[in-house]
Short mmCIF file of C-alpha atoms and ligand atoms in Angstrom, two decimals:
data_model
loop_
_atom_site.label_atom_id
_atom_site.label_comp_id
_atom_site.label_asym_id
_atom_site.label_seq_id
_atom_site.Cartn_x
_atom_site.Cartn_y
_atom_site.Cartn_z
CA MET A 1 45.79 -53.48 -26.05
CA ALA A 2 49.12 -55.29 -26.39
CA GLU A 3 50.16 -57.67 -23.62
CA VAL A 4 52.55 -55.85 -21.32
CA ARG A 5 52.22 -57.86 -18.12
CA LYS A 6 55.41 -59.60 -17.06
CA GLU A 7 55.36 -63.35 -16.57
CA GLU A 8 55.82 -63.08 -12.80
CA ASP A 9 52.83 -60.74 -12.58
CA THR A 10 50.35 -63.09 -14.26
CA VAL A 11 49.64 -64.82 -10.94
CA ALA A 12 49.27 -63.20 -7.53
CA TYR A 13 49.03 -64.81 -4.13
CA GLU A 14 48.87 -64.09 -0.43
CA ILE A 15 48.77 -66.37 2.59
CA VAL A 16 46.38 -65.44 5.40
CA ASP A 17 45.82 -67.72 8.40
CA ARG A 18 47.07 -70.84 6.54
CA ILE A 19 44.90 -70.21 3.48
CA ALA A 20 46.81 -69.47 0.26
CA TRP A 21 44.69 -67.20 -1.94
CA VAL A 22 46.07 -67.70 -5.45
CA LYS A 23 44.77 -65.49 -8.24
CA PHE A 24 44.76 -65.64 -12.00
CA ASN A 25 46.08 -62.14 -12.48
CA ARG A 26 45.43 -60.93 -16.02
CA PRO A 27 42.16 -59.08 -15.42
CA GLU A 28 42.66 -56.97 -18.56
CA LYS A 29 42.53 -60.24 -20.56
CA ARG A 30 39.82 -61.77 -18.37
CA ASN A 31 42.49 -64.05 -16.86
CA CYS A 32 42.73 -66.21 -19.96
CA MET A 33 45.60 -68.69 -19.75
CA SER A 34 48.65 -67.77 -21.77
CA PRO A 35 51.89 -69.80 -21.77
CA LYS A 36 53.35 -67.17 -19.44
CA LEU A 37 50.50 -67.53 -16.97
CA ASN A 38 50.70 -71.32 -17.13
CA ARG A 39 54.43 -71.28 -16.39
CA GLN A 40 53.99 -68.84 -13.52
CA MET A 41 51.06 -70.74 -12.02
CA LYS A 42 53.14 -73.91 -11.99
CA ARG A 43 55.92 -72.07 -10.15
CA VAL A 44 53.52 -70.61 -7.59
CA ILE A 45 51.67 -73.81 -6.76
CA ASP A 46 54.97 -75.72 -6.58
CA GLU A 47 56.30 -73.14 -4.13
CA LEU A 48 53.18 -73.36 -1.92
CA GLU A 49 52.65 -77.12 -1.94
CA PHE A 50 54.87 -78.19 0.95
CA ARG A 51 54.94 -75.02 3.03
CA ASP A 52 53.94 -75.51 6.67
CA ASP A 53 52.15 -72.17 6.74
CA VAL A 54 49.73 -73.31 4.01
CA GLY A 55 46.91 -75.74 4.80
CA VAL A 56 44.42 -74.99 2.02
CA LEU A 57 44.83 -73.45 -1.43
CA VAL A 58 42.07 -71.32 -2.96
CA LEU A 59 42.22 -70.54 -6.68
CA THR A 60 40.39 -67.40 -7.75
CA GLY A 61 40.60 -64.58 -10.28
CA GLU A 62 41.37 -60.88 -10.21
CA GLY A 63 38.67 -58.65 -11.69
CA THR A 64 35.51 -59.82 -13.44
CA ALA A 65 36.76 -63.24 -14.51
CA TRP A 66 37.81 -66.47 -12.89
CA SER A 67 39.37 -67.47 -16.20
CA ALA A 68 38.16 -66.92 -19.78
CA GLY A 69 39.86 -70.21 -20.75
CA MET A 70 42.85 -70.54 -23.00
CA ASP A 71 44.36 -67.44 -24.58
CA LEU A 72 43.24 -67.54 -28.21
CA GLN A 73 46.16 -65.38 -29.27
CA GLU A 74 49.12 -66.59 -27.22
CA TYR A 75 48.11 -70.15 -26.40
CA PHE A 76 46.46 -71.09 -29.70
CA ARG A 77 47.54 -68.78 -32.52
CA ASP A 78 51.11 -67.99 -31.49
CA SER A 79 51.85 -71.60 -30.51
CA ALA A 80 50.38 -72.93 -33.76
CA ALA A 81 52.68 -70.55 -35.65
CA GLU A 82 55.58 -72.55 -34.21
CA GLY A 83 54.15 -75.80 -35.57
CA LEU A 84 53.36 -79.02 -33.73
CA LYS A 85 56.30 -78.58 -31.36
CA GLY A 86 54.95 -75.20 -30.24
CA VAL A 87 51.44 -76.58 -29.78
CA ARG A 88 52.60 -79.58 -27.75
CA HIS A 89 54.86 -77.40 -25.63
CA SER A 90 52.03 -75.02 -24.73
CA GLN A 91 49.71 -77.91 -23.95
CA ARG A 92 52.33 -79.44 -21.69
CA GLU A 93 52.72 -76.18 -19.74
CA ALA A 94 48.98 -75.96 -19.11
CA TYR A 95 48.21 -79.60 -18.45
CA THR A 96 51.16 -80.01 -16.08
CA TRP A 97 49.90 -77.54 -13.52
CA TRP A 98 46.33 -78.78 -13.78
CA GLU A 99 47.58 -82.29 -13.09
CA ARG A 100 49.74 -81.07 -10.20
CA LEU A 101 46.65 -79.44 -8.73
CA ARG A 102 44.49 -82.57 -9.15
CA TRP A 103 46.88 -84.49 -6.91
CA TYR A 104 47.92 -81.58 -4.68
CA GLN A 105 49.12 -82.26 -1.13
CA LYS A 106 46.74 -79.71 0.31
CA PRO A 107 42.98 -79.51 -0.22
CA THR A 108 42.06 -77.01 -2.91
CA ILE A 109 39.00 -74.84 -3.54
CA ALA A 110 38.03 -73.04 -6.74
CA MET A 111 36.41 -69.72 -5.85
CA VAL A 112 34.74 -68.78 -9.14
CA ASN A 113 34.16 -65.07 -9.00
CA GLY A 114 33.18 -64.46 -12.64
CA TRP A 115 33.65 -65.79 -16.19
CA CYS A 116 34.74 -69.41 -16.44
CA PHE A 117 35.15 -70.74 -19.97
CA GLY A 118 36.49 -73.73 -21.88
CA GLY A 119 40.03 -74.49 -20.76
CA GLY A 120 39.07 -73.06 -17.35
CA TYR A 121 37.17 -76.30 -16.73
CA GLY A 122 40.58 -78.03 -16.39
CA PRO A 123 41.69 -76.19 -13.24
CA LEU A 124 38.06 -76.05 -12.07
CA PHE A 125 38.01 -79.84 -11.94
CA SER A 126 41.53 -79.95 -10.50
CA CYS A 127 40.26 -78.16 -7.39
CA ASP A 128 38.71 -80.52 -4.87
CA LEU A 129 35.78 -78.22 -4.13
CA ALA A 130 34.26 -75.32 -6.06
CA TYR A 131 32.16 -72.36 -4.94
CA ALA A 132 30.78 -69.77 -7.34
CA ALA A 133 29.23 -66.38 -7.27
CA GLU A 134 25.58 -66.73 -8.31
CA GLU A 135 26.33 -64.15 -11.00
CA ALA A 136 29.34 -66.06 -12.44
CA GLN A 137 29.03 -67.44 -15.97
CA PHE A 138 30.20 -70.89 -17.03
CA GLY A 139 30.49 -71.90 -20.66
CA LEU A 140 31.93 -74.43 -23.05
CA SER A 141 32.31 -71.70 -25.63
CA GLU A 142 34.47 -73.77 -27.98
CA ILE A 143 31.53 -74.68 -30.19
CA ASN A 144 30.97 -70.95 -30.67
CA TRP A 145 34.35 -70.52 -32.31
CA GLY A 146 34.39 -73.76 -34.24
CA ILE A 147 36.30 -76.30 -32.16
CA LEU A 148 35.42 -78.97 -29.63
CA PRO A 149 35.95 -78.53 -25.88
CA GLY A 150 39.44 -79.97 -25.59
CA GLY A 151 42.07 -79.94 -22.88
CA GLY A 152 39.87 -82.14 -20.73
CA ALA A 153 36.88 -79.78 -20.78
CA THR A 154 34.51 -82.31 -22.37
CA LYS A 155 35.63 -84.90 -19.87
CA VAL A 156 34.99 -82.51 -16.99
CA ALA A 157 31.44 -81.80 -18.20
CA GLN A 158 30.77 -85.51 -18.68
CA LEU A 159 32.18 -86.41 -15.26
CA LEU A 160 30.40 -83.71 -13.29
CA MET A 161 27.05 -83.38 -15.06
CA PRO A 162 24.27 -85.77 -15.98
CA PHE A 163 24.59 -86.95 -19.62
CA ARG A 164 21.79 -84.87 -21.15
CA LYS A 165 22.95 -81.71 -19.42
CA ALA A 166 26.60 -82.23 -20.40
CA MET A 167 25.59 -82.83 -24.00
CA TYR A 168 23.36 -79.76 -24.15
CA HIS A 169 26.02 -77.61 -22.51
CA ALA A 170 28.74 -78.75 -24.93
CA ILE A 171 26.85 -78.59 -28.21
CA THR A 172 24.88 -75.38 -27.69
CA GLY A 173 27.63 -73.26 -26.09
CA GLU A 174 24.95 -71.72 -23.87
CA ASN A 175 26.26 -70.36 -20.59
CA LEU A 176 25.17 -71.35 -17.09
CA THR A 177 24.99 -68.95 -14.19
CA GLY A 178 26.76 -69.89 -10.97
CA LYS A 179 23.39 -70.88 -9.57
CA GLU A 180 22.71 -73.22 -12.48
CA ALA A 181 26.27 -74.58 -12.30
CA ALA A 182 25.54 -75.60 -8.70
CA GLU A 183 22.25 -77.24 -9.70
CA TRP A 184 23.99 -79.10 -12.55
CA GLY A 185 26.90 -80.34 -10.41
CA LEU A 186 29.76 -78.22 -11.77
CA VAL A 187 30.30 -76.53 -8.39
CA ASN A 188 29.36 -77.36 -4.82
CA GLU A 189 27.40 -74.24 -4.14
CA ALA A 190 26.65 -70.74 -5.43
CA VAL A 191 26.24 -67.72 -3.18
CA PRO A 192 25.83 -63.99 -3.86
CA ALA A 193 29.16 -62.48 -4.97
CA ASP A 194 29.57 -60.39 -1.83
CA GLU A 195 29.28 -63.51 0.36
CA LEU A 196 31.60 -65.71 -1.68
CA LYS A 197 34.88 -65.06 0.11
CA ALA A 198 33.31 -65.48 3.55
CA ARG A 199 31.73 -68.79 2.53
CA VAL A 200 34.99 -70.11 1.06
CA THR A 201 36.89 -69.01 4.18
CA GLU A 202 34.38 -70.90 6.31
CA VAL A 203 34.84 -74.09 4.28
CA ALA A 204 38.64 -73.69 4.24
CA ASN A 205 38.67 -73.32 8.02
CA LYS A 206 36.65 -76.51 8.33
CA LEU A 207 39.32 -78.32 6.28
CA LEU A 208 42.12 -76.80 8.38
CA GLU A 209 40.73 -78.57 11.46
CA LYS A 210 41.23 -82.03 9.96
CA ASN A 211 44.23 -84.28 9.93
CA PRO A 212 46.10 -83.17 6.77
CA PHE A 213 47.35 -86.67 5.88
CA ALA A 214 43.86 -88.10 6.17
CA ILE A 215 42.49 -85.35 3.89
CA LYS A 216 45.14 -86.03 1.25
CA ALA A 217 44.45 -89.77 1.35
CA THR A 218 40.69 -89.17 1.21
CA LYS A 219 40.71 -86.72 -1.67
CA ASP A 220 42.96 -88.98 -3.74
CA ALA A 221 40.70 -91.92 -2.95
CA VAL A 222 37.58 -90.07 -4.11
CA ARG A 223 39.29 -89.32 -7.43
CA ARG A 224 40.84 -92.77 -7.90
CA VAL A 225 37.97 -95.11 -7.05
CA GLY A 226 35.76 -93.74 -9.83
CA GLU A 227 37.35 -95.95 -12.46
CA MET A 228 37.83 -99.04 -10.26
CA THR A 229 35.60 -102.07 -9.82
CA TYR A 230 34.12 -102.40 -6.34
CA ASP A 231 36.64 -105.07 -5.36
CA ASN A 232 39.61 -103.08 -6.63
CA ALA A 233 38.38 -100.00 -4.79
CA GLU A 234 37.93 -101.98 -1.58
CA ASP A 235 41.46 -103.29 -1.86
CA TYR A 236 42.92 -99.87 -2.75
CA LEU A 237 41.22 -98.30 0.27
CA ILE A 238 42.57 -100.98 2.62
CA ARG A 239 46.09 -100.33 1.35
CA ALA A 240 45.64 -96.55 1.48
CA GLN A 241 44.57 -96.74 5.14
CA GLU A 242 47.48 -99.07 5.95
CA SER A 243 49.84 -96.60 4.37
CA LEU A 244 48.29 -93.79 6.46
CA ASP A 245 48.71 -95.88 9.61
CA HIS A 246 52.33 -96.47 8.66
CA PHE A 247 53.24 -92.80 8.13
CA ASP A 248 50.89 -91.23 10.67
CA SER A 249 50.52 -94.00 13.21
CA GLU A 250 49.27 -91.79 16.06
CA ALA A 251 46.29 -90.32 14.17
CA ARG A 252 43.81 -93.14 14.52
CA LYS A 253 44.90 -93.86 18.14
CA GLU A 254 44.56 -90.22 19.11
CA GLY A 255 41.18 -89.78 17.41
CA THR A 256 39.93 -92.89 19.17
CA ARG A 257 41.44 -91.86 22.54
CA GLN A 258 39.82 -88.42 22.51
CA PHE A 259 36.41 -89.99 21.81
CA LEU A 260 36.47 -93.16 23.94
CA ASP A 261 38.69 -92.13 26.87
CA GLU A 262 38.77 -88.36 27.05
CA LYS A 263 35.21 -87.96 25.72
CA SER A 264 36.21 -84.53 24.44
CA TYR A 265 34.44 -84.73 21.05
CA LYS A 266 32.10 -86.91 18.97
CA PRO A 267 33.32 -87.94 15.47
CA GLY A 268 29.73 -87.74 14.24
CA LEU A 269 29.66 -84.06 15.12
CA GLY A 270 33.15 -82.73 14.38
CA SER A 271 36.89 -83.39 14.22
CA TYR A 272 39.23 -84.55 16.96
CA ASP A 273 41.80 -81.98 18.05
CA VAL A 274 44.69 -82.67 15.68
CA ASN A 275 46.97 -80.34 17.63
CA LYS A 276 47.00 -82.75 20.56
CA GLN A 277 48.40 -85.51 18.37
CA LYS A 278 52.04 -86.53 18.88
CA ARG A 279 54.15 -86.13 15.71
N1 COA B 301 41.79 -65.33 -25.35
C1 COA B 301 42.40 -64.19 -25.72
N2 COA B 301 41.98 -62.97 -25.35
C2 COA B 301 40.91 -62.91 -24.55
C3 COA B 301 40.22 -64.05 -24.12
C4 COA B 301 40.71 -65.31 -24.55
N3 COA B 301 40.15 -66.47 -24.16
N4 COA B 301 39.19 -63.68 -23.35
C5 COA B 301 39.23 -62.33 -23.29
N5 COA B 301 40.28 -61.86 -24.02
C6 COA B 301 40.70 -60.48 -24.21
C7 COA B 301 39.85 -59.76 -25.24
O1 COA B 301 40.30 -60.04 -26.54
C8 COA B 301 40.09 -58.32 -24.82
O2 COA B 301 41.37 -57.93 -25.27
P1 COA B 301 41.65 -56.40 -25.80
O3 COA B 301 41.31 -55.52 -24.65
O4 COA B 301 43.10 -56.43 -26.15
O5 COA B 301 40.71 -56.25 -26.95
C9 COA B 301 40.16 -58.41 -23.31
O6 COA B 301 40.49 -59.76 -23.01
C10 COA B 301 38.87 -58.10 -22.64
O7 COA B 301 37.88 -58.95 -23.20
P2 COA B 301 36.43 -58.43 -23.60
O8 COA B 301 35.89 -59.42 -24.56
O9 COA B 301 36.47 -57.02 -24.04
O10 COA B 301 35.71 -58.53 -22.17
P3 COA B 301 34.17 -58.68 -21.81
O11 COA B 301 34.11 -58.52 -20.34
O12 COA B 301 33.32 -57.81 -22.64
O13 COA B 301 33.79 -60.22 -22.19
C11 COA B 301 34.21 -62.60 -22.19
C12 COA B 301 34.32 -61.26 -21.43
C13 COA B 301 34.91 -63.63 -21.32
C14 COA B 301 32.71 -62.98 -22.39
C15 COA B 301 34.86 -62.49 -23.60
O14 COA B 301 36.16 -61.89 -23.44
C16 COA B 301 35.03 -63.82 -24.29
O15 COA B 301 34.08 -64.34 -24.88
N6 COA B 301 36.25 -64.40 -24.22
C17 COA B 301 36.55 -65.67 -24.85
C18 COA B 301 36.02 -66.81 -24.00
C19 COA B 301 36.33 -68.15 -24.64
O16 COA B 301 35.74 -68.54 -25.62
N7 COA B 301 37.22 -68.89 -24.03
C20 COA B 301 37.47 -70.23 -24.42
C21 COA B 301 38.88 -70.45 -24.70
S1 COA B 301 39.25 -72.20 -24.59
#
């Protein structure tokens, strides 16, 4: 069937109780990423990033797929027909929104409802957390059609999985179920499909209780320290906390006050009430 979906319809979203539910919205093409979808996704996540009514972004898929990876027709074949310029342009459109998501202001959760292949590992890794339906299928299918897992996919497998498992996954092209993906480290957890949205909502609500500046600083730190020596990481974390104190000077004082003076919560058991903090 020829592609008829308009660019603005390739992504759908709704905001409910400060959670932005963003969907890959090409179910008839198993949500594979075309240049149109990549452009629209960039627009949507840009639009949501600094909105006060959004505290967490969830990325999921309409229909049976999360995303079947890059669009072999529109992303690969059509772009290649335009030569190197076309290829580089398409890559830029995809990689730009994945990068934006990796360093997003708000915490992000991949809710993997179905197929997740190849290029889909880019946005999967961009999301801070990932939850999958037990029945979902994950695959580095590139080897099955004669290429290597590019666009960061090999790096994602190597970063998230133990070496032997990453190697097996990449060179055999065998799929993992959501359950196996959780055991291998690709996602945080797998639950039955009909419980997935409730579980993700629960986790999102947990994140919504926290200080948003502290979450942003923490998630960036987790990503950044991986490639630092211990001493560089220690120094980076000191500076990151000092920068937090500078821009959100009441946070630490308020968290400490509620525990030590007000005795209204215990940090070991939950978050301070961020709504009581002066801004
Ligand atoms: N690129 C382009 N088109 C794709 C696509 C992709 N990555 N994935 C699915 N589609 C298209 C199919 O060509 C088909 O189009 P048509 O209806 O015009 O014929 C439509 O989406 C439905 O796909 P279909 O294969 O019939 O669905 P399915 O539910 O039986 O199988 C998959 C789902 C995901 C297993 C299968 O579509 C597939 O293997 N896709 C490619 C996955 C892949 O290798 N991705 C890596 C890219 S980096």
